[in-house]
Coordinates of C-alpha atoms (C1' of nucleotides) in Angstrom, one line a residue:
Chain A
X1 CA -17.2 4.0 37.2
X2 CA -14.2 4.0 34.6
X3 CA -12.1 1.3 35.4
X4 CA -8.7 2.4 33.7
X5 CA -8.2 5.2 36.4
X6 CA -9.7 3.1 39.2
X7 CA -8.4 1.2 42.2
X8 CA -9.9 -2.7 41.9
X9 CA -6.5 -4.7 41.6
X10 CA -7.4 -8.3 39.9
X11 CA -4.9 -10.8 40.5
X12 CA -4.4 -13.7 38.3
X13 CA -2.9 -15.8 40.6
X14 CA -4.3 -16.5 44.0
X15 CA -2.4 -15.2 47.2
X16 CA -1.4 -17.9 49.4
X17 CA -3.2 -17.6 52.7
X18 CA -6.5 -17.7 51.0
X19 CA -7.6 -21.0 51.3
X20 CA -11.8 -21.1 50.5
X21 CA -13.9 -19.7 47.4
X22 CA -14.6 -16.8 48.7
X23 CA -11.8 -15.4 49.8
X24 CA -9.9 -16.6 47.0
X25 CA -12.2 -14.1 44.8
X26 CA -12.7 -11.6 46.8
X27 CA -8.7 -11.0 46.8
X28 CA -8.6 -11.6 43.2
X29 CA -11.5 -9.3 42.0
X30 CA -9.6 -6.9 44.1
X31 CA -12.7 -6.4 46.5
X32 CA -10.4 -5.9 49.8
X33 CA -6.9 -6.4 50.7
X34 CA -5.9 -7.7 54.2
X35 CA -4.1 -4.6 56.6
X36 CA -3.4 -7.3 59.9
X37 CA -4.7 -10.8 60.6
X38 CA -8.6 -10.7 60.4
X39 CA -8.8 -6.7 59.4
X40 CA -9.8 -5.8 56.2
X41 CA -9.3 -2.8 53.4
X42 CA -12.5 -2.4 51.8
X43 CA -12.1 -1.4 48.2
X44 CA -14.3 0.2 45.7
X45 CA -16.0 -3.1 44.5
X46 CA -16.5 -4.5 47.4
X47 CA -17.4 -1.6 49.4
X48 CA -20.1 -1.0 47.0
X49 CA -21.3 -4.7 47.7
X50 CA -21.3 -3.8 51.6
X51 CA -23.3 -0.8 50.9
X52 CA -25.8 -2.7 48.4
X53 CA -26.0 -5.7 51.7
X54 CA -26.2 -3.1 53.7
X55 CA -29.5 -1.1 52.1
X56 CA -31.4 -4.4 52.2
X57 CA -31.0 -4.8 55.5
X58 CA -31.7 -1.2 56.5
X59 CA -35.2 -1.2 54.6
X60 CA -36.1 -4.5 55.9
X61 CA -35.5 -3.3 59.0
X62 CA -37.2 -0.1 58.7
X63 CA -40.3 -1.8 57.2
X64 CA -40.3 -3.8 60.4
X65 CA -40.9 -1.5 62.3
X66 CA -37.1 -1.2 63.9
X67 CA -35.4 2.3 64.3
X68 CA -32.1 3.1 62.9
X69 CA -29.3 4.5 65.4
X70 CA -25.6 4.7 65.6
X71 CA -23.9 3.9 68.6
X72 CA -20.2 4.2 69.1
X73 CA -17.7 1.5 68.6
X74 CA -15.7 2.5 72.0
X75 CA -17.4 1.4 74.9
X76 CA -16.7 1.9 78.7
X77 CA -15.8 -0.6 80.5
X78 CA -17.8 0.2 83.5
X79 CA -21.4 0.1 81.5
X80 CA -19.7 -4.0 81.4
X81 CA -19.1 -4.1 84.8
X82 CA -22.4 -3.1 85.7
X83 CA -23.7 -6.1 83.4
X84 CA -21.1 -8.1 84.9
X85 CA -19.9 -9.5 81.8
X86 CA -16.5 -7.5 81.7
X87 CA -14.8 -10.2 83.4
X88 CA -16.8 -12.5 81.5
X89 CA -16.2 -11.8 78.1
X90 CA -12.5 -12.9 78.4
X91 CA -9.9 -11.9 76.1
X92 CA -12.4 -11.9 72.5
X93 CA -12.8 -8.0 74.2
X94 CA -10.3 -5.9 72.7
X95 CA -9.6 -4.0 76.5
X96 CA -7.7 -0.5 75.7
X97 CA -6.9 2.7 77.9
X98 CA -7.1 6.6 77.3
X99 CA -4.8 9.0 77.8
X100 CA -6.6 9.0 81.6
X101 CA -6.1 5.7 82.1
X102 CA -9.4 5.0 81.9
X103 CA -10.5 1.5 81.2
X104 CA -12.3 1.2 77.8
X105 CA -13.1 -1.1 75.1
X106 CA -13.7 -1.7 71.3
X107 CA -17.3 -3.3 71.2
X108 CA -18.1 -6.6 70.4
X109 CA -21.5 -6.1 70.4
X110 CA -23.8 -3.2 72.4
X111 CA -26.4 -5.0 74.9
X112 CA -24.9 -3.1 78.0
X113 CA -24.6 0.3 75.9
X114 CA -28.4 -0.1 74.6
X115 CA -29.7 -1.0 77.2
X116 CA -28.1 2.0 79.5
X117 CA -29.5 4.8 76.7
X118 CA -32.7 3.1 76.7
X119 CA -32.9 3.6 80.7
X120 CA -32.0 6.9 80.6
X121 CA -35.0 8.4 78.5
X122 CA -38.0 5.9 78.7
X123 CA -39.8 6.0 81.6
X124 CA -43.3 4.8 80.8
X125 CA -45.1 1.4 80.3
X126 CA -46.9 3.6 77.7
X127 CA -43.7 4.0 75.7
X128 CA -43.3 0.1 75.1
X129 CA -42.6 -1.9 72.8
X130 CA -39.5 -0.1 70.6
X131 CA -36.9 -1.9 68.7
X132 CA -34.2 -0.7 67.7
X133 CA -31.0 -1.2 66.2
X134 CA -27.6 -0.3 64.2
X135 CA -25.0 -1.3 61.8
X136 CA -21.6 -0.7 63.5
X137 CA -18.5 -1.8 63.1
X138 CA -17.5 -4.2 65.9
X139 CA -14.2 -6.2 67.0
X140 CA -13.6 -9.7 68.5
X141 CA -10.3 -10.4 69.1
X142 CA -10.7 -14.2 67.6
X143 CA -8.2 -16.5 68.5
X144 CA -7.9 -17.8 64.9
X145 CA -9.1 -15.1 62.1
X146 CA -9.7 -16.8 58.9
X147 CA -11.6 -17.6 55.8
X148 CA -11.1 -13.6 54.9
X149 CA -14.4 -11.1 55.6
X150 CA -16.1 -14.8 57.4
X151 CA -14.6 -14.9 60.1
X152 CA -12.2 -11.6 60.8
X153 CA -11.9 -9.9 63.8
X154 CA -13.5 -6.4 62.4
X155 CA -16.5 -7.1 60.4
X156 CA -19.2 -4.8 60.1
X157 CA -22.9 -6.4 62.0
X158 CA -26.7 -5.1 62.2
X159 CA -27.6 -5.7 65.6
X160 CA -31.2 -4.6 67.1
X161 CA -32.4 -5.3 70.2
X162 CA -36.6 -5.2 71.8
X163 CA -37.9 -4.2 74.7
X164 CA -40.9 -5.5 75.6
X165 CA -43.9 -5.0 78.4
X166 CA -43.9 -8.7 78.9
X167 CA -42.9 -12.4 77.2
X168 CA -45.8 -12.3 75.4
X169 CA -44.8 -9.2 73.1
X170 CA -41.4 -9.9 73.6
X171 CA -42.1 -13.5 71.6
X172 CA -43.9 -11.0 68.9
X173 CA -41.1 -8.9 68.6
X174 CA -38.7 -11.9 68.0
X175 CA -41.0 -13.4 65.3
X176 CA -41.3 -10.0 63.6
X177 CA -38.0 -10.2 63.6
X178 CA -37.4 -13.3 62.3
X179 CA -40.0 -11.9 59.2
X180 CA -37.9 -9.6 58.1
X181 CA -34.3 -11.2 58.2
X182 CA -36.3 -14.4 56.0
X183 CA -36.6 -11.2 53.7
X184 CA -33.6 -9.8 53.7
X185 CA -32.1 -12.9 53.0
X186 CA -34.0 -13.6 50.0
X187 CA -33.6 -10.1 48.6
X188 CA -29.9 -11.1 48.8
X189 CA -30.8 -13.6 46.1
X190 CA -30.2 -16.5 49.6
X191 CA -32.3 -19.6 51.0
X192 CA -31.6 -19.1 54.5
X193 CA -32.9 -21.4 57.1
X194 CA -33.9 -20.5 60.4
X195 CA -32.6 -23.6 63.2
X196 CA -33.2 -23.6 66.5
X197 CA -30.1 -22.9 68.3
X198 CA -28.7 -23.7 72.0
X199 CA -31.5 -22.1 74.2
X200 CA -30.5 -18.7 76.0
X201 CA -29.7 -18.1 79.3
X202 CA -34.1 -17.8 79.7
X203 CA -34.7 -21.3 78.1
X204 CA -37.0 -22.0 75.7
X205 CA -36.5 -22.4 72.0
X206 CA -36.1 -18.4 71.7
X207 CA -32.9 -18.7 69.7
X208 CA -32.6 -19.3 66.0
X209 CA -29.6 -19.1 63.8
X210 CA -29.8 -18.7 60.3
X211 CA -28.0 -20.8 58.2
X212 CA -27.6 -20.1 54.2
X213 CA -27.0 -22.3 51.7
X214 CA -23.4 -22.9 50.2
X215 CA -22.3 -26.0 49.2
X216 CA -18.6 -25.1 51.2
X217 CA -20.7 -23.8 54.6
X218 CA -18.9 -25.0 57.8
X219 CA -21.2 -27.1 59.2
X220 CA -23.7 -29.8 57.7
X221 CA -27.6 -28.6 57.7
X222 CA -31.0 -31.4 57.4
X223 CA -33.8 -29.9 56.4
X224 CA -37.2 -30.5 54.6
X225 CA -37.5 -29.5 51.1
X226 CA -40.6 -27.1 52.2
X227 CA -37.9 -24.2 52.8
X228 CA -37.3 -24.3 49.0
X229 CA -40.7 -23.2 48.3
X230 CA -41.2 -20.5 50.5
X231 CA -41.7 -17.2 49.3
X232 CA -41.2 -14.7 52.0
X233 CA -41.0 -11.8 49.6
X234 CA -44.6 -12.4 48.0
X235 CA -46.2 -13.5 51.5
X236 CA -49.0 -10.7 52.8
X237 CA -47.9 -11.0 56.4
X238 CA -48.5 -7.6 58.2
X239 CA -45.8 -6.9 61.0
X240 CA -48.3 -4.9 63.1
X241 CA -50.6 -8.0 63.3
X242 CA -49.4 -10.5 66.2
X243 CA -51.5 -13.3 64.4
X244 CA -49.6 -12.6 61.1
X245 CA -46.9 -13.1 62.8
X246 CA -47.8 -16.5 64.8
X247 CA -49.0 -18.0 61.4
X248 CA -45.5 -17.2 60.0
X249 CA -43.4 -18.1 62.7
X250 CA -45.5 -21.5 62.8
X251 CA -44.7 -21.7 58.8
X252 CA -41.4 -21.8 59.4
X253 CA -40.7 -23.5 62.2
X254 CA -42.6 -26.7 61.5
X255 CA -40.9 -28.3 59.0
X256 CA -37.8 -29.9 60.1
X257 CA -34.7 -28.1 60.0
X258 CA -31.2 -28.8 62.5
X259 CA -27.7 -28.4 61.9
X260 CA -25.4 -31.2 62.9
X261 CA -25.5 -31.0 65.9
X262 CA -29.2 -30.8 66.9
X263 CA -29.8 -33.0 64.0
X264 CA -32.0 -35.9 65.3
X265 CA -32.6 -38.8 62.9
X266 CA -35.8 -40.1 64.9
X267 CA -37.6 -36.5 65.1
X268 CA -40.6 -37.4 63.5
X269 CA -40.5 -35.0 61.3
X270 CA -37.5 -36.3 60.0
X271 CA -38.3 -40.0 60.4
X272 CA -41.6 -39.6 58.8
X273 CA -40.8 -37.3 55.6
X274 CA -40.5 -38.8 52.2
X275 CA -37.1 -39.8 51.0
X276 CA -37.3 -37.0 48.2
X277 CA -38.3 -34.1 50.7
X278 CA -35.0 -34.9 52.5
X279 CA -32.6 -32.6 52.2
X280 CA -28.8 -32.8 53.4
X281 CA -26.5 -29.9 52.6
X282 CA -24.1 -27.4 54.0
X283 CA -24.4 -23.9 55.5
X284 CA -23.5 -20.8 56.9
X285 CA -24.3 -18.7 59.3
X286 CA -25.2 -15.5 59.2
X287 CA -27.4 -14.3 61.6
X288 CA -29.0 -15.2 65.1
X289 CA -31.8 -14.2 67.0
X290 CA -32.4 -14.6 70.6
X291 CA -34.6 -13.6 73.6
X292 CA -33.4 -13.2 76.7
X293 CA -35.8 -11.6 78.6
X294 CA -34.4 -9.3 81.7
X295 CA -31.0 -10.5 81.9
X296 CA -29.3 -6.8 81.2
X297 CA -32.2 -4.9 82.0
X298 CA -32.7 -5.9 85.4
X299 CA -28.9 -5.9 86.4
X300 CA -28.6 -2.8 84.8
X301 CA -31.8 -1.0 86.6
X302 CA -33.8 -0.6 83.6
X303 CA -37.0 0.1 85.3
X304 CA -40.1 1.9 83.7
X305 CA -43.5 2.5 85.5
X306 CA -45.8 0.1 85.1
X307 CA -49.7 1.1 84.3
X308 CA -50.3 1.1 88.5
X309 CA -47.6 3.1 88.9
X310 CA -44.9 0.5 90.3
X311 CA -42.0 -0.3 88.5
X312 CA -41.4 -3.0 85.8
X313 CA -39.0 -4.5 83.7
X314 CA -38.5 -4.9 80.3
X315 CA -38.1 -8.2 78.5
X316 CA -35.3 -8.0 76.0
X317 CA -34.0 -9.6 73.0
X318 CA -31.1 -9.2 70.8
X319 CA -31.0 -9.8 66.8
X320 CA -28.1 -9.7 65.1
X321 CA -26.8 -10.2 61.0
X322 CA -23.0 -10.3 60.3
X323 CA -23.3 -8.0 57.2
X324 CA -19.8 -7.7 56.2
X325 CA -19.4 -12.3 57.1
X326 CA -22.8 -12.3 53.9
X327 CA -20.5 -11.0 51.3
X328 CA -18.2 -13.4 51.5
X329 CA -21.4 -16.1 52.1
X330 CA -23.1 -14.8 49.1
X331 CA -19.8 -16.0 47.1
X332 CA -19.8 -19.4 48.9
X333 CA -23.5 -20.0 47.4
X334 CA -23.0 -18.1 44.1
X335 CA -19.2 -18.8 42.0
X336 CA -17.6 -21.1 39.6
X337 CA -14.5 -21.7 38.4
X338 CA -14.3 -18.4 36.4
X339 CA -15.4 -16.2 39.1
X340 CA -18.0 -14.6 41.4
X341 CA -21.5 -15.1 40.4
X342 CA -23.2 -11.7 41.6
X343 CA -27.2 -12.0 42.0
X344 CA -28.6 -8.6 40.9
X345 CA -29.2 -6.8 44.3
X346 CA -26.0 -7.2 45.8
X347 CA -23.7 -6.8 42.5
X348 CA -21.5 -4.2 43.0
X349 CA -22.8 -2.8 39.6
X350 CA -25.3 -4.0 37.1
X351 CA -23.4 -4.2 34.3
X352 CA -19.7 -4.2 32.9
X353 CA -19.5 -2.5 29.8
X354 CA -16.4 -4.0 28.0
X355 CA -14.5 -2.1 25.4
X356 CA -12.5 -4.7 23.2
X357 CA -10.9 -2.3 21.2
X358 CA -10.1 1.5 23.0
X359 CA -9.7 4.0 20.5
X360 CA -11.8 2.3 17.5
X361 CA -13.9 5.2 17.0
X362 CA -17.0 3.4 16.9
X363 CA -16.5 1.0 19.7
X364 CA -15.3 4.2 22.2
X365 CA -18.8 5.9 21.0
X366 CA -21.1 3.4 21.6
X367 CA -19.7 2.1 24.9
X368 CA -19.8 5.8 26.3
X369 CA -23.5 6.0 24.9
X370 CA -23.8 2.8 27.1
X371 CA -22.2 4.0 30.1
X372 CA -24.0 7.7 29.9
X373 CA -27.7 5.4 29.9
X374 CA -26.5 3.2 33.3
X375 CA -25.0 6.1 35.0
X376 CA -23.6 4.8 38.5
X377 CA -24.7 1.2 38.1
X378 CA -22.1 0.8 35.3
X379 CA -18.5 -0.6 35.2
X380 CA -17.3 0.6 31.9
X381 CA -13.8 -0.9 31.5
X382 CA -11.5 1.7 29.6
X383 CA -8.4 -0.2 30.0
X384 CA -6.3 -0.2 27.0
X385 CA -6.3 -4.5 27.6
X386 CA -6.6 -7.1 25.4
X387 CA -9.8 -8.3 24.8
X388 CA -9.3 -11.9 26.8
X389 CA -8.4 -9.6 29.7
X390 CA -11.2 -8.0 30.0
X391 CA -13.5 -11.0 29.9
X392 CA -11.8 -12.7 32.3
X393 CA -11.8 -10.0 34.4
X394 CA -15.3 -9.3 34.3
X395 CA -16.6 -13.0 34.6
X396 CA -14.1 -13.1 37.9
X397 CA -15.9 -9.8 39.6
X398 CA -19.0 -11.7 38.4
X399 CA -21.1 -8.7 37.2
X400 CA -24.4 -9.8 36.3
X401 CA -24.5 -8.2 33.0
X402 CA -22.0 -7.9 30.7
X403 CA -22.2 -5.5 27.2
X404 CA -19.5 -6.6 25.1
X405 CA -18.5 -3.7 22.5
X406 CA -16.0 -4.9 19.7
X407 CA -15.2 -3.8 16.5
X408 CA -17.3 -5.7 13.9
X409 CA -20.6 -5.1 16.2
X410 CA -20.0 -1.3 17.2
X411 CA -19.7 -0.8 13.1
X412 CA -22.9 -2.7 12.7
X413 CA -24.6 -0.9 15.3
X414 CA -24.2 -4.1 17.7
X415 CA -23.0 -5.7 21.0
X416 CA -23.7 -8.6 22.7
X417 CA -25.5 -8.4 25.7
X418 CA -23.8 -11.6 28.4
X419 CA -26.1 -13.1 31.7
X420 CA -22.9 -14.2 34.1
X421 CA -25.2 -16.6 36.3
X422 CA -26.5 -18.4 32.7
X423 CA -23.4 -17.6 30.3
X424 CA -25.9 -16.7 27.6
X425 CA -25.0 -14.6 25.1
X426 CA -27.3 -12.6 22.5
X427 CA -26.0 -9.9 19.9
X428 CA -28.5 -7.0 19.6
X429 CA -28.9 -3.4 19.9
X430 CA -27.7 -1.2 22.1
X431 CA -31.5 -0.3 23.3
X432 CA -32.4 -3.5 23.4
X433 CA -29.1 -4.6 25.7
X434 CA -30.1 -1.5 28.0
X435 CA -33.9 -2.1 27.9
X436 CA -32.5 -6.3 29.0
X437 CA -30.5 -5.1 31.6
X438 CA -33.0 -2.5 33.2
X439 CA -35.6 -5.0 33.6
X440 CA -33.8 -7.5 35.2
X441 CA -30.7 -6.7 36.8
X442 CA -31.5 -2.8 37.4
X443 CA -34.5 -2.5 38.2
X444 CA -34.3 -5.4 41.4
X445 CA -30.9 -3.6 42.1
X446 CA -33.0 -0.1 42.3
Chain B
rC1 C1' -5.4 -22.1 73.6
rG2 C1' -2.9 -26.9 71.7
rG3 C1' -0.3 -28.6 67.1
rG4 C1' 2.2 -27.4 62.4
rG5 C1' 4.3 -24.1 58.8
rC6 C1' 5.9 -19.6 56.3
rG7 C1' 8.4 -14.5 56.0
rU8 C1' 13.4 -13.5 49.4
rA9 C1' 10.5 -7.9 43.7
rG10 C1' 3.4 -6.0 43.4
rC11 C1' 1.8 -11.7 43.0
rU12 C1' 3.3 -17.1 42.8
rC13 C1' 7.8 -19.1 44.1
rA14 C1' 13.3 -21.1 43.5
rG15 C1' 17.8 -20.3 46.2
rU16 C1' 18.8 -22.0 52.8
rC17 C1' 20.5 -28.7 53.9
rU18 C1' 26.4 -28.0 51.9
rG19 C1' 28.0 -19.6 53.8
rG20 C1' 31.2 -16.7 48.5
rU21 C1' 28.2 -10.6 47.2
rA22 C1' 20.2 -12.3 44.6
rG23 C1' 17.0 -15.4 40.5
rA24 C1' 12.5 -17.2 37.4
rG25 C1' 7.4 -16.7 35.7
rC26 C1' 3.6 -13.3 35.9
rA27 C1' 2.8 -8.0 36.8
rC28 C1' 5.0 -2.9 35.6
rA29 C1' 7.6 0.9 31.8
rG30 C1' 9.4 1.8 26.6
rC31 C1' 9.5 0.1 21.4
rG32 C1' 7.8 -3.2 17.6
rU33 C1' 4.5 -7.0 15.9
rU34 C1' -0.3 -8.6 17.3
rU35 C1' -5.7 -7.7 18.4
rG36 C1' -13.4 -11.2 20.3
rG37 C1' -11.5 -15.4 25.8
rG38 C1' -5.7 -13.8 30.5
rA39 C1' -0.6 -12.6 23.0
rC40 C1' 4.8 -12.5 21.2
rG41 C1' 9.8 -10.4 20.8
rC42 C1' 13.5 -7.0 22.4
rU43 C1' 14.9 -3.5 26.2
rG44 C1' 14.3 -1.6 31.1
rG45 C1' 12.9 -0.3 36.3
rG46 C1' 12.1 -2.7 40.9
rG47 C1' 14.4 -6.5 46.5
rC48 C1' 19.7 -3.4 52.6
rC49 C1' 16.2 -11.5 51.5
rG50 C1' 10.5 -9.3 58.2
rG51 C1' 13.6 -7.0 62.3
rA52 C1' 17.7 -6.9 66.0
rG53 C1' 22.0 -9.1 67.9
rG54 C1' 25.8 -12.9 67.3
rU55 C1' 29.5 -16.5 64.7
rU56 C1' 32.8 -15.8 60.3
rC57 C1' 37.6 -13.0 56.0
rA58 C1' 32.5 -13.4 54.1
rA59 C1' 25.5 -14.5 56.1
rA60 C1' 19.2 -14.8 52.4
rU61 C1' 21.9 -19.3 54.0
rC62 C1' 24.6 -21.0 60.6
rC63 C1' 23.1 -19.5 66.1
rU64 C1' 19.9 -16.5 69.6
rC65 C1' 16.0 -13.3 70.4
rU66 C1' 12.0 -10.7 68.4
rC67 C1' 7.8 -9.2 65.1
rG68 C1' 4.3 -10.6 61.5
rC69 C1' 1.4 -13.9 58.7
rC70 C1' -0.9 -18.7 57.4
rC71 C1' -2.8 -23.7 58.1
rC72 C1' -5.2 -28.0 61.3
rG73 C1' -8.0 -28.6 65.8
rA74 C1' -11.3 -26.8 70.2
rC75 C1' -14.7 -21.8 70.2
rC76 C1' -17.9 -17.6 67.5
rA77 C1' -22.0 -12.5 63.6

RNA sequence: CGGGGCGUAGCUCAGUCUGGUAGAGCACAGCGUUUGGGACGCUGGGGCCGGAGGUUCAAAUCCUCUCGCCCCGACCA
């Protein structure tokens, strides 16, 4: 993209209401702009990093075996009263009428809706297990919006449900599950950390959240220093192989891991590891996974035949990943004080290509010789700025590559080639900055 | 939902207490000088001071109502 004719608004200064890192920057690299209290405007930049979050989850769900759907955002409010949660849900439900009066709803999230198109097509034992899920925009009219994209009241979530034959599969579903969010995390350049959460409804310790690492998270996290090791990406578990998935789920729920508020200093697992493994930090979360076996199918009559013939019901469970809450948690673990600190697959391109003097013959050839090689995954920045502008400009959007074209080196037949996250600088070729940045930065960001 | 605060130019804010006809810096436009880490000078454009009512000769300023937004706390992807 050509930034001189393009909308993505730096600020110098920081607006007041933004009060963390992340919000801060995502205002300032012009990412979004705020339309009402917890609704967001998502810009070019930052709807590019939405889409790029957005991918990795959508293979890694794929890979696990999860369909992709769509359902709608508006929701009847009878498919809650048959769940009886419409009175339950309480005011978080954005509660809205059409022009028949009819009682609808924005969705918060889709249990009821799921689990009323599943009963209407499967029928058969023999169609069980499925999983499925979708990446919809949902609304929860928060009492206190804040932090920016963490916490609004529109934000933009994967959420995939299972349907199970019994609680044995079910419990395979949820650690397949729990596979591939540990890899979509770390594809997002992330240590996330599952911890066991309050039990559901079922009881049981069927409910994980996962907590990232950012040294501004909102709540304080104890865990082993065995999660720093793990390699989820080069593991050879198999998702169609239930023992694959016990070994991992026993991986990664053994070494001690609790938030505040489950933390418990005479767990033995605590009590008994080595000062050095102990780890004490802060997090966020972004996802949470729980079973809850038949509490919306049975009030809601999902009923399939069994193998004698007599009906059943499924066991359920409901995974969810707040997509749009991880850009603004990928900031929180990755800035400093000059800016965002993008890691390669979620950067909203791979490189910035920086022009310190538009309309120096030389330096306008070689940068669009530069931008013609990265094609889409470039930012080439045409502005007619200073060069001070455009560096800080670029170290605040954090791209992870940075090809800085000035006079002297474009006449020499060089730039310099910048890594954001390491603030090295080499001067070289223009093949050898491309060949650099497509074995790093591209070739991870695809 | 309890407590606190703020709405004045695109952004950050002053002016409000003590009413007198709207300001600064940055940003933006033009010109000139500059030119590898957010340049400098000159000139210029831009605000019915969130909205409605009231008090007054006169309201950004005082009073009433209203809308919006933010922060702290209890709760959540």
């Amino acid at each position: 993209m050509r930034l001189a004719h393009s909308l993505v608004p730096t600020l110098k200064e920081t607006p007041a209401e933004a009060q963390i890192a992340s919000h801060r920057l995502m205002l300032r690299s012009g990412m979004i702009r705020q339309t009402s209290a917890g609704i967001y405007a998502w810009l070019p930049s930052g709807w590019r990093v939405l889409q790029k979050i957005t991918r990795i989850v959508r293979e890694e769900q794929d890979a696990s075996g999860s369909q992709e759907i769509l359902m709608p955002t508006i929701q009847s409010a009878d498919l809650w009263r048959a769940s009886g949660r419409y009175d339950a849900y309480g005011p978080e439900m954005l509660r809205i009428r059409d022009r028949h009066d009819r009682e609808m709803l924005y969705g918060p999230t889709n249990e009821e809706m799921i689990t009323d198109i599943f009963r209407q097509s499967v029928k058969s034992y023999r169609e069980l297990p499925q999983m499925l899920y979708h990446i919809q925009w949902k609304f929860r009219d928060e009492v206190r919006p804040r932090f920016g994209v963490m916490r609004g009241r529109e934000f933009l979530m994967k959420d995939g449900y299972s349907f199970d034959l019994s609680y044995e599969d079910a419990v395979v579903s949820y650690r397949r599950m729990m596979l591939a969010y540990m890899r979509s995390f770390q594809r997002m350049g992330l240590h996330a950390i599952p911890m066991q959460a309050e039990s559901g409804p079922i009881g049981g310790n069927l409910s994980h959240e996962f907590i990232i690492l950012a040294p501004t998270g909102e709540s304080a996290v104890y865990y082993d220093a065995a999660f720093e090791e793990q390699d989820w990406l080069k593991s050879a578990f198999d998702y169609a192989n239930p023992q694959d998935l016990e070994s991992f789920f026993t991986q990664i729920t053994t070494p001690y891991a609790a938030t505040d508020e489950k933390h418990d200093a005479a767990d033995p697992r605590w009590a008994g590891l080595a000062a050095e493994r102990r780890r004490e930090g802060r997090g966020i979360e972004v996802g949470h996974i729980f079973y809850f076996g038949k509490k919306y199918s049975e009030p809601m009559g999902l009923s399939i035949a069994g193998p004698d013939g007599k009906p059943l019901t499924p066991f359920m469970g409901s995974y969810g990943i707040g997509v749009s809450r991880l850009v603004g948690a990928i900031i929180e673990a990755s800035h400093d004080d000059a800016g965002i600190i993008w890691p390669d697959s979620v950067a909203p391109w791979a490189a910035a290509i920086l022009n310190l003097k538009q309309g120096d013959a030389a330096c306008d050839a070689m940068c669009e010789a530069a931008y013609k090689a990265l094609g889409a995954e470039a930012l080439y920045d045409d502005r007619p700025e200073r060069a001070g502008v455009k560096f800080a400009d670029a170290d605040l959007s954090g791209h992870p590559w940075q090809i800085v074209v000035g006079p002297r080196g474009a006449a020499a037949g060089r730039v310099e080639l910048k890594r954001r996250a390491s603030g090295e600088r080499v001067e070289l070729s223009l093949e050898d900055a491309l060949a650099h940045i497509r074995e790093g930065g591209l070739a991870r960001a695809g």
